[in-house]
mmCIF file of C-alpha atoms in Angstrom:
data_model
loop_
_atom_site.group_PDB
_atom_site.id
_atom_site.type_symbol
_atom_site.label_atom_id
_atom_site.label_comp_id
_atom_site.label_asym_id
_atom_site.label_seq_id
_atom_site.Cartn_x
_atom_site.Cartn_y
_atom_site.Cartn_z
ATOM 1 C CA MET A 1 -24.634 42.395 30.206
ATOM 2 C CA ALA A 2 -22.473 39.453 31.326
ATOM 3 C CA LEU A 3 -22.216 38.788 35.049
ATOM 4 C CA ASP A 4 -18.661 39.103 36.412
ATOM 5 C CA ILE A 5 -17.609 35.833 38.089
ATOM 6 C CA LEU A 6 -14.315 35.375 39.976
ATOM 7 C CA ILE A 7 -12.867 31.817 39.990
ATOM 8 C CA VAL A 8 -10.405 31.107 42.819
ATOM 9 C CA ASP A 9 -8.558 27.762 42.650
ATOM 10 C CA ASP A 10 -4.921 26.728 43.043
ATOM 11 C CA GLU A 11 -5.181 24.296 40.094
ATOM 12 C CA GLN A 12 -4.666 25.855 36.664
ATOM 13 C CA ASP A 13 -6.681 23.153 34.869
ATOM 14 C CA ILE A 14 -9.688 23.712 37.162
ATOM 15 C CA ARG A 15 -9.553 27.472 36.579
ATOM 16 C CA ASP A 16 -9.341 26.952 32.821
ATOM 17 C CA LEU A 17 -12.126 24.359 32.806
ATOM 18 C CA VAL A 18 -14.559 26.425 34.884
ATOM 19 C CA SER A 19 -13.726 29.621 33.022
ATOM 20 C CA GLY A 20 -14.313 27.911 29.678
ATOM 21 C CA VAL A 21 -17.664 26.447 30.740
ATOM 22 C CA LEU A 22 -18.894 29.809 32.035
ATOM 23 C CA ASP A 23 -17.534 31.796 29.084
ATOM 24 C CA ASP A 24 -19.418 29.496 26.712
ATOM 25 C CA GLU A 25 -22.624 30.340 28.578
ATOM 26 C CA GLY A 26 -22.083 34.092 28.237
ATOM 27 C CA TYR A 27 -20.702 34.850 31.708
ATOM 28 C CA GLY A 28 -17.713 37.142 32.203
ATOM 29 C CA THR A 29 -14.903 35.503 34.198
ATOM 30 C CA ARG A 30 -11.727 36.421 36.036
ATOM 31 C CA THR A 31 -9.392 33.956 37.763
ATOM 32 C CA ALA A 32 -7.117 33.904 40.810
ATOM 33 C CA ALA A 33 -4.691 31.188 41.932
ATOM 34 C CA SER A 34 -4.307 32.285 45.560
ATOM 35 C CA ALA A 35 -5.941 34.216 48.375
ATOM 36 C CA ASP A 36 -3.741 37.249 47.687
ATOM 37 C CA GLU A 37 -4.699 37.261 43.997
ATOM 38 C CA ALA A 38 -8.367 36.867 44.935
ATOM 39 C CA LEU A 39 -8.334 39.808 47.360
ATOM 40 C CA ALA A 40 -6.497 41.912 44.770
ATOM 41 C CA ALA A 41 -9.223 41.047 42.250
ATOM 42 C CA LEU A 42 -11.892 42.125 44.768
ATOM 43 C CA ASP A 43 -10.059 45.404 45.320
ATOM 44 C CA GLU A 44 -9.901 45.870 41.564
ATOM 45 C CA ARG A 45 -13.690 45.468 41.171
ATOM 46 C CA LEU A 46 -16.383 43.638 43.098
ATOM 47 C CA PRO A 47 -17.549 40.515 41.208
ATOM 48 C CA SER A 48 -21.153 39.356 40.942
ATOM 49 C CA LEU A 49 -20.254 35.850 42.211
ATOM 50 C CA ILE A 50 -17.161 34.027 43.545
ATOM 51 C CA LEU A 51 -16.333 30.341 42.952
ATOM 52 C CA LEU A 52 -13.868 29.396 45.684
ATOM 53 C CA ASP A 53 -11.681 26.322 46.240
ATOM 54 C CA VAL A 54 -12.024 25.347 49.880
ATOM 55 C CA TRP A 55 -8.460 23.958 50.007
ATOM 56 C CA LEU A 56 -6.184 26.530 48.245
ATOM 57 C CA ARG A 57 -2.878 24.728 48.706
ATOM 58 C CA GLY A 58 0.208 26.932 49.021
ATOM 59 C CA SER A 59 -1.867 30.069 49.632
ATOM 60 C CA SER A 60 -1.544 32.559 52.495
ATOM 61 C CA MET A 61 -5.097 31.600 53.533
ATOM 62 C CA ASP A 62 -7.173 28.475 53.045
ATOM 63 C CA GLY A 63 -10.612 28.750 51.483
ATOM 64 C CA ILE A 64 -12.444 29.175 54.793
ATOM 65 C CA GLU A 65 -10.153 31.998 55.918
ATOM 66 C CA LEU A 66 -10.478 33.676 52.531
ATOM 67 C CA LEU A 67 -14.273 33.317 52.692
ATOM 68 C CA ARG A 68 -14.268 35.177 56.019
ATOM 69 C CA ALA A 69 -12.100 37.932 54.524
ATOM 70 C CA ILE A 70 -14.437 38.219 51.525
ATOM 71 C CA LYS A 71 -17.514 38.481 53.740
ATOM 72 C CA ILE A 72 -15.857 41.217 55.819
ATOM 73 C CA ARG A 73 -15.296 43.250 52.655
ATOM 74 C CA ASP A 74 -18.804 42.734 51.291
ATOM 75 C CA PRO A 75 -21.292 40.416 53.046
ATOM 76 C CA GLN A 76 -23.606 40.400 50.033
ATOM 77 C CA ILE A 77 -21.276 38.741 47.499
ATOM 78 C CA PRO A 78 -22.538 35.173 46.832
ATOM 79 C CA VAL A 79 -19.820 32.513 47.148
ATOM 80 C CA ILE A 80 -19.934 28.876 45.958
ATOM 81 C CA VAL A 81 -17.114 26.647 47.266
ATOM 82 C CA PHE A 82 -15.362 23.801 45.435
ATOM 83 C CA SER A 83 -14.661 20.779 47.624
ATOM 84 C CA GLY A 84 -12.464 17.813 46.812
ATOM 85 C CA HIS A 85 -13.206 14.280 47.964
ATOM 86 C CA GLY A 86 -12.760 13.972 51.713
ATOM 87 C CA ASN A 87 -13.324 17.609 52.672
ATOM 88 C CA ILE A 88 -17.111 17.739 52.454
ATOM 89 C CA ASP A 89 -17.270 18.566 56.170
ATOM 90 C CA THR A 90 -15.137 21.622 55.468
ATOM 91 C CA ALA A 91 -17.438 22.604 52.627
ATOM 92 C CA VAL A 92 -20.449 22.304 54.912
ATOM 93 C CA ALA A 93 -18.603 24.493 57.438
ATOM 94 C CA ALA A 94 -18.191 27.057 54.651
ATOM 95 C CA ILE A 95 -21.981 27.289 54.390
ATOM 96 C CA GLY A 96 -21.988 28.289 58.049
ATOM 97 C CA GLN A 97 -19.499 31.044 57.173
ATOM 98 C CA GLY A 98 -21.770 32.504 54.519
ATOM 99 C CA ALA A 99 -21.213 30.459 51.344
ATOM 100 C CA VAL A 100 -24.433 29.908 49.407
ATOM 101 C CA ASP A 101 -23.582 26.366 48.221
ATOM 102 C CA PHE A 102 -20.789 23.910 47.425
ATOM 103 C CA ILE A 103 -19.973 21.516 44.607
ATOM 104 C CA GLU A 104 -17.722 18.442 44.900
ATOM 105 C CA LYS A 105 -14.833 17.838 42.484
ATOM 106 C CA PRO A 106 -14.874 16.375 39.946
ATOM 107 C CA PHE A 107 -18.171 17.934 38.865
ATOM 108 C CA GLU A 108 -20.371 17.938 35.806
ATOM 109 C CA ALA A 109 -20.640 21.174 33.856
ATOM 110 C CA SER A 110 -24.443 21.038 34.041
ATOM 111 C CA LYS A 111 -24.327 20.873 37.854
ATOM 112 C CA LEU A 112 -21.948 23.825 38.017
ATOM 113 C CA LEU A 113 -24.120 25.908 35.688
ATOM 114 C CA HIS A 114 -27.203 25.053 37.745
ATOM 115 C CA LEU A 115 -25.576 26.251 40.984
ATOM 116 C CA VAL A 116 -24.232 29.403 39.332
ATOM 117 C CA SER A 117 -27.656 30.172 37.886
ATOM 118 C CA LYS A 118 -29.344 29.557 41.229
ATOM 119 C CA ALA A 119 -26.862 31.710 43.159
ATOM 120 C CA THR A 120 -27.004 34.634 40.737
ATOM 121 C CA GLU A 121 -30.796 34.432 40.548
ATOM 122 C CA THR A 122 -31.032 34.518 44.352
ATOM 123 C CA GLU A 123 -28.783 37.574 44.441
ATOM 124 C CA ARG A 124 -30.777 39.211 41.642
ATOM 125 C CA LEU A 125 -34.009 38.655 43.558
ATOM 126 C CA ARG A 126 -32.452 40.090 46.723
ATOM 127 C CA ALA A 127 -31.320 43.198 44.861
ATOM 128 C CA GLU A 128 -34.682 43.435 43.111
ATOM 129 C CA ASN A 129 -36.483 43.221 46.456
ATOM 130 C CA ALA A 130 -34.323 46.020 47.865
ATOM 131 C CA ASP A 131 -35.022 48.036 44.728
ATOM 132 C CA LEU A 132 -38.773 47.498 45.061
ATOM 133 C CA LYS A 133 -38.682 48.642 48.680
ATOM 134 C CA ALA A 134 -36.870 51.782 47.581
ATOM 135 C CA ARG A 135 -39.536 52.411 44.960
ATOM 136 C CA VAL A 136 -42.560 52.082 47.259
ATOM 137 C CA GLY A 137 -44.935 54.903 46.416
ATOM 138 C CA HIS A 138 -43.439 55.551 42.981
ATOM 139 C CA SER A 139 -45.202 54.792 39.724
ATOM 140 C CA GLU A 140 -43.490 52.333 37.389
ATOM 141 C CA GLU A 141 -45.032 53.641 34.173
ATOM 142 C CA LEU A 142 -45.335 56.968 32.416
ATOM 143 C CA THR A 143 -49.115 57.190 32.728
ATOM 144 C CA GLY A 144 -50.981 59.026 29.986
ATOM 145 C CA SER A 145 -51.733 58.930 26.284
ATOM 146 C CA SER A 146 -51.024 62.521 25.224
ATOM 147 C CA VAL A 147 -48.903 63.261 22.178
ATOM 148 C CA SER A 148 -46.073 64.571 24.367
ATOM 149 C CA ILE A 149 -45.883 61.587 26.729
ATOM 150 C CA ASN A 150 -46.169 59.158 23.799
ATOM 151 C CA ALA A 151 -43.232 60.979 22.189
ATOM 152 C CA VAL A 152 -41.196 60.460 25.393
ATOM 153 C CA ARG A 153 -41.995 56.732 25.396
ATOM 154 C CA ALA A 154 -41.084 56.440 21.710
ATOM 155 C CA THR A 155 -37.708 58.103 22.313
ATOM 156 C CA LEU A 156 -36.960 55.819 25.266
ATOM 157 C CA LYS A 157 -37.761 52.707 23.220
ATOM 158 C CA LYS A 158 -35.774 53.960 20.233
ATOM 159 C CA VAL A 159 -32.546 54.546 22.170
ATOM 160 C CA ALA A 160 -32.884 51.831 24.857
ATOM 161 C CA GLY A 161 -30.753 49.361 22.933
ATOM 162 C CA THR A 162 -28.069 51.828 21.829
ATOM 163 C CA GLY A 163 -26.269 52.507 25.109
ATOM 164 C CA SER A 164 -26.309 56.260 24.433
ATOM 165 C CA ARG A 165 -26.202 58.595 27.416
ATOM 166 C CA MET A 166 -29.431 60.474 28.113
ATOM 167 C CA LEU A 167 -30.291 63.724 29.906
ATOM 168 C CA ILE A 168 -33.880 63.933 31.149
ATOM 169 C CA THR A 169 -35.235 67.380 31.994
ATOM 170 C CA GLY A 170 -38.503 68.574 33.496
ATOM 171 C CA PRO A 171 -39.978 69.992 36.707
ATOM 172 C CA ALA A 172 -39.905 68.058 39.973
ATOM 173 C CA GLY A 173 -42.413 65.215 40.107
ATOM 174 C CA VAL A 174 -42.968 64.661 36.378
ATOM 175 C CA GLY A 175 -41.404 61.177 36.396
ATOM 176 C CA LYS A 176 -37.762 61.610 35.383
ATOM 177 C CA GLU A 177 -36.606 58.591 37.415
ATOM 178 C CA VAL A 178 -39.566 56.579 36.114
ATOM 179 C CA ALA A 179 -38.389 57.351 32.571
ATOM 180 C CA ALA A 180 -34.824 56.329 33.453
ATOM 181 C CA ARG A 181 -36.026 53.016 34.900
ATOM 182 C CA LEU A 182 -38.120 52.332 31.792
ATOM 183 C CA LEU A 183 -35.092 52.997 29.589
ATOM 184 C CA HIS A 184 -33.088 50.525 31.684
ATOM 185 C CA SER A 185 -35.842 47.874 31.646
ATOM 186 C CA TRP A 186 -36.104 48.083 27.841
ATOM 187 C CA SER A 187 -32.320 47.879 27.334
ATOM 188 C CA PRO A 188 -29.929 44.904 27.085
ATOM 189 C CA ARG A 189 -28.771 45.896 30.600
ATOM 190 C CA ALA A 190 -32.151 45.094 32.179
ATOM 191 C CA GLY A 191 -30.757 42.084 34.048
ATOM 192 C CA SER A 192 -27.994 44.176 35.622
ATOM 193 C CA PRO A 193 -28.221 46.815 38.367
ATOM 194 C CA PHE A 194 -30.060 50.123 38.128
ATOM 195 C CA VAL A 195 -28.390 52.412 40.664
ATOM 196 C CA SER A 196 -29.846 55.807 41.535
ATOM 197 C CA VAL A 197 -27.773 58.634 43.024
ATOM 198 C CA SER A 198 -29.402 61.939 43.996
ATOM 199 C CA ALA A 199 -26.898 64.792 44.030
ATOM 200 C CA ALA A 200 -29.402 66.942 45.948
ATOM 201 C CA ARG A 201 -29.509 64.499 48.878
ATOM 202 C CA LEU A 202 -25.763 64.162 49.427
ATOM 203 C CA SER A 203 -23.424 66.685 50.988
ATOM 204 C CA PRO A 204 -20.381 67.669 48.884
ATOM 205 C CA GLU A 205 -18.164 65.938 51.464
ATOM 206 C CA ARG A 206 -19.973 62.597 51.081
ATOM 207 C CA PHE A 207 -20.667 62.731 47.364
ATOM 208 C CA ASP A 208 -17.324 61.391 46.160
ATOM 209 C CA GLU A 209 -17.323 58.604 48.773
ATOM 210 C CA GLU A 210 -20.835 57.472 47.803
ATOM 211 C CA LEU A 211 -20.156 57.664 44.085
ATOM 212 C CA PHE A 212 -16.579 56.369 43.819
ATOM 213 C CA GLY A 213 -16.198 54.341 47.033
ATOM 214 C CA ILE A 214 -13.392 54.315 49.605
ATOM 215 C CA GLU A 215 -9.999 52.616 49.519
ATOM 216 C CA GLN A 216 -7.414 52.490 52.292
ATOM 217 C CA ASP A 217 -3.864 51.126 51.986
ATOM 218 C CA GLY A 218 -4.786 49.598 48.637
ATOM 219 C CA ARG A 219 -7.746 47.732 50.109
ATOM 220 C CA LEU A 220 -11.407 48.229 49.262
ATOM 221 C CA VAL A 221 -13.259 49.635 52.272
ATOM 222 C CA GLN A 222 -16.553 50.657 50.675
ATOM 223 C CA ALA A 223 -17.772 50.053 47.137
ATOM 224 C CA GLY A 224 -19.254 53.137 45.492
ATOM 225 C CA MET A 225 -22.381 53.483 43.383
ATOM 226 C CA LEU A 226 -20.359 53.424 40.164
ATOM 227 C CA GLU A 227 -18.885 50.054 41.053
ATOM 228 C CA LYS A 228 -22.270 48.676 42.107
ATOM 229 C CA ALA A 229 -23.731 49.764 38.761
ATOM 230 C CA HIS A 230 -21.124 47.799 36.747
ATOM 231 C CA GLY A 231 -22.833 46.233 33.734
ATOM 232 C CA GLY A 232 -25.995 48.263 34.334
ATOM 233 C CA THR A 233 -27.254 51.844 34.500
ATOM 234 C CA LEU A 234 -26.277 54.710 36.803
ATOM 235 C CA PHE A 235 -28.972 57.350 37.235
ATOM 236 C CA LEU A 236 -27.603 60.724 38.332
ATOM 237 C CA ASP A 237 -30.614 62.634 39.646
ATOM 238 C CA GLU A 238 -30.517 66.415 40.110
ATOM 239 C CA VAL A 239 -27.174 66.471 38.336
ATOM 240 C CA ALA A 240 -27.035 70.289 38.585
ATOM 241 C CA ASP A 241 -26.409 69.886 42.339
ATOM 242 C CA MET A 242 -23.248 67.855 41.763
ATOM 243 C CA PRO A 243 -20.152 69.494 43.342
ATOM 244 C CA ARG A 244 -17.940 71.215 40.806
ATOM 245 C CA THR A 245 -14.921 69.080 41.757
ATOM 246 C CA THR A 246 -16.944 65.902 41.217
ATOM 247 C CA GLN A 247 -18.081 67.140 37.800
ATOM 248 C CA GLY A 248 -14.490 66.950 36.558
ATOM 249 C CA LYS A 249 -14.108 63.406 37.871
ATOM 250 C CA ILE A 250 -17.369 62.319 36.209
ATOM 251 C CA LEU A 251 -16.119 63.790 32.948
ATOM 252 C CA ARG A 252 -13.089 61.503 33.129
ATOM 253 C CA VAL A 253 -15.326 58.497 33.864
ATOM 254 C CA LEU A 254 -17.407 59.297 30.788
ATOM 255 C CA THR A 255 -14.229 59.514 28.712
ATOM 256 C CA ASP A 256 -12.621 56.179 29.626
ATOM 257 C CA GLN A 257 -15.086 54.311 31.903
ATOM 258 C CA SER A 258 -12.659 54.259 34.822
ATOM 259 C CA PHE A 259 -12.249 56.107 38.121
ATOM 260 C CA VAL A 260 -10.188 56.253 41.308
ATOM 261 C CA ARG A 261 -11.709 55.523 44.721
ATOM 262 C CA VAL A 262 -11.387 58.073 47.524
ATOM 263 C CA GLY A 263 -8.070 57.347 49.254
ATOM 264 C CA GLY A 264 -6.823 55.143 46.414
ATOM 265 C CA ASP A 265 -4.644 55.558 43.340
ATOM 266 C CA ARG A 266 -5.583 52.600 41.120
ATOM 267 C CA GLN A 267 -7.874 52.959 38.104
ATOM 268 C CA ILE A 268 -11.092 50.964 38.555
ATOM 269 C CA ARG A 269 -12.669 50.028 35.228
ATOM 270 C CA VAL A 270 -16.445 49.750 34.890
ATOM 271 C CA ASP A 271 -19.034 49.315 32.160
ATOM 272 C CA VAL A 272 -21.873 51.685 33.033
ATOM 273 C CA ARG A 273 -24.571 53.521 31.090
ATOM 274 C CA PHE A 274 -25.170 57.060 32.368
ATOM 275 C CA VAL A 275 -28.632 58.587 32.553
ATOM 276 C CA SER A 276 -28.915 61.971 34.244
ATOM 277 C CA ALA A 277 -31.777 64.275 35.153
ATOM 278 C CA THR A 278 -32.345 67.832 36.306
ATOM 279 C CA ALA A 279 -35.185 70.222 37.033
ATOM 280 C CA ARG A 280 -32.916 73.229 36.489
ATOM 281 C CA ASP A 281 -31.969 75.105 33.329
ATOM 282 C CA LEU A 282 -28.418 73.904 32.745
ATOM 283 C CA ALA A 283 -27.775 76.713 30.271
ATOM 284 C CA VAL A 284 -28.197 79.155 33.162
ATOM 285 C CA GLU A 285 -26.061 76.963 35.458
ATOM 286 C CA ILE A 286 -23.300 76.934 32.807
ATOM 287 C CA SER A 287 -23.436 80.707 32.202
ATOM 288 C CA GLU A 288 -23.134 81.354 35.947
ATOM 289 C CA GLY A 289 -20.183 78.973 36.315
ATOM 290 C CA ARG A 290 -21.883 76.303 38.420
ATOM 291 C CA PHE A 291 -21.931 73.532 35.797
ATOM 292 C CA ARG A 292 -19.257 72.486 33.324
ATOM 293 C CA GLU A 293 -20.200 72.990 29.700
ATOM 294 C CA ASP A 294 -18.028 70.086 28.539
ATOM 295 C CA LEU A 295 -19.812 67.766 31.010
ATOM 296 C CA PHE A 296 -23.185 68.982 29.756
ATOM 297 C CA TYR A 297 -22.338 67.956 26.189
ATOM 298 C CA ARG A 298 -21.096 64.556 27.362
ATOM 299 C CA LEU A 299 -24.309 63.858 29.290
ATOM 300 C CA ASN A 300 -26.729 65.388 26.801
ATOM 301 C CA VAL A 301 -26.208 62.901 23.964
ATOM 302 C CA VAL A 302 -29.954 62.134 23.843
ATOM 303 C CA PRO A 303 -32.056 64.931 25.377
ATOM 304 C CA VAL A 304 -35.537 64.060 26.656
ATOM 305 C CA GLU A 305 -37.897 66.638 28.114
ATOM 306 C CA ILE A 306 -40.869 65.478 30.178
ATOM 307 C CA PRO A 307 -43.488 68.237 30.207
ATOM 308 C CA PRO A 308 -45.437 69.262 33.328
ATOM 309 C CA LEU A 309 -49.133 68.426 33.610
ATOM 310 C CA SER A 310 -49.939 71.958 32.482
ATOM 311 C CA GLY A 311 -48.466 70.938 29.136
ATOM 312 C CA ARG A 312 -50.428 67.681 28.865
ATOM 313 C CA ARG A 313 -53.755 68.299 30.582
ATOM 314 C CA GLU A 314 -55.405 65.478 28.619
ATOM 315 C CA ASP A 315 -53.373 62.995 30.730
ATOM 316 C CA ILE A 316 -54.997 64.131 33.988
ATOM 317 C CA PRO A 317 -58.001 61.729 33.814
ATOM 318 C CA ASP A 318 -55.637 58.777 33.239
ATOM 319 C CA LEU A 319 -53.481 59.857 36.174
ATOM 320 C CA VAL A 320 -56.471 60.410 38.458
ATOM 321 C CA ASN A 321 -57.860 56.965 37.723
ATOM 322 C CA HIS A 322 -54.412 55.360 38.018
ATOM 323 C CA TYR A 323 -53.691 56.760 41.475
ATOM 324 C CA ALA A 324 -57.249 56.334 42.721
ATOM 325 C CA ALA A 325 -57.160 52.652 41.746
ATOM 326 C CA ARG A 326 -53.737 52.191 43.380
ATOM 327 C CA PHE A 327 -54.695 53.847 46.650
ATOM 328 C CA ALA A 328 -58.011 51.979 46.734
ATOM 329 C CA SER A 329 -56.163 48.689 46.234
ATOM 330 C CA GLU A 330 -53.765 49.527 49.072
ATOM 331 C CA HIS A 331 -56.715 50.202 51.419
ATOM 332 C CA ARG A 332 -58.768 47.294 50.029
ATOM 333 C CA ILE A 333 -61.739 49.393 48.995
ATOM 334 C CA SER A 334 -63.484 49.885 45.675
ATOM 335 C CA PRO A 335 -62.020 52.671 43.528
ATOM 336 C CA PRO A 336 -64.166 55.814 43.522
ATOM 337 C CA ASN A 337 -66.023 57.167 40.523
ATOM 338 C CA PHE A 338 -65.267 60.763 39.538
ATOM 339 C CA SER A 339 -68.064 62.957 38.289
ATOM 340 C CA GLY A 340 -67.574 65.104 35.241
ATOM 341 C CA ASP A 341 -67.485 68.232 37.405
ATOM 342 C CA ALA A 342 -64.835 66.702 39.715
ATOM 343 C CA MET A 343 -62.653 65.709 36.768
ATOM 344 C CA ALA A 344 -63.069 69.151 35.208
ATOM 345 C CA ALA A 345 -61.963 70.729 38.503
ATOM 346 C CA LEU A 346 -58.905 68.493 38.627
#
């Protein structure tokens, strides 16, 4: 999926030039001619990167002031500043305010593309590092070679490129999030965010704020998980625990890929693939009035069931050896050998 880049410059020809160069390279672009337009664009949806004119003539803020305002709203957004001849010192000062780099006008397209690539790659690595920390202790593969687990892998590979929504079912601990991450990594969205939201871990009061974000007086206060997943995949874990009121809001998101932040009234448009998971029987949840049937059919476009180990006992040796090797590596010892009797007992 294309990265969303916001170009902020008071000169129309610069905005058109930069937008054209980036569009030709497959990036998604939006433009703003002033600080007010730029902040409105941020409130509309957080971009992946901002290209900012350090001068901004005729604007309510100059580039440095706008940079500070941007960093208050989201410190993680990478910003590259444009500097005209004679204001290099100002551009250097922008680095001290949190900009990742600057480029002097007039510039070559190749130099611009290099800086954009470097900035977005740095941000991708930062997000990837945070994601890896969150996954410590979790397997990254569906280990095993049984018929059932091979069938799960085949389904994931078959639908990865389609964008279809998927509902993954199975008992706790069978690897539902692992399957969702594999689907994402095999899809055209692999270079965009994978955002996981566990309905079981959030109180009903906080769920909407975490999912949709918070807006106050028309200004973005906190970006939600949906917004952070723009261009990528949103994994809704333990979807049966989702508050009933939120279920209706998610249904509307699935219908038109837009939502309203808590405290706001504007429609925020996103491009997100939904993958959900549950350990519960949703048919029972529907019959007892705890889960919306219409939402179930929207989420369950491609159903995938991951069986428990009792249903794929032949995978146990592979799992034993996998985890024994991993734990041995962590403790820097040789992996143990398992006798036939020990494996039979397991």
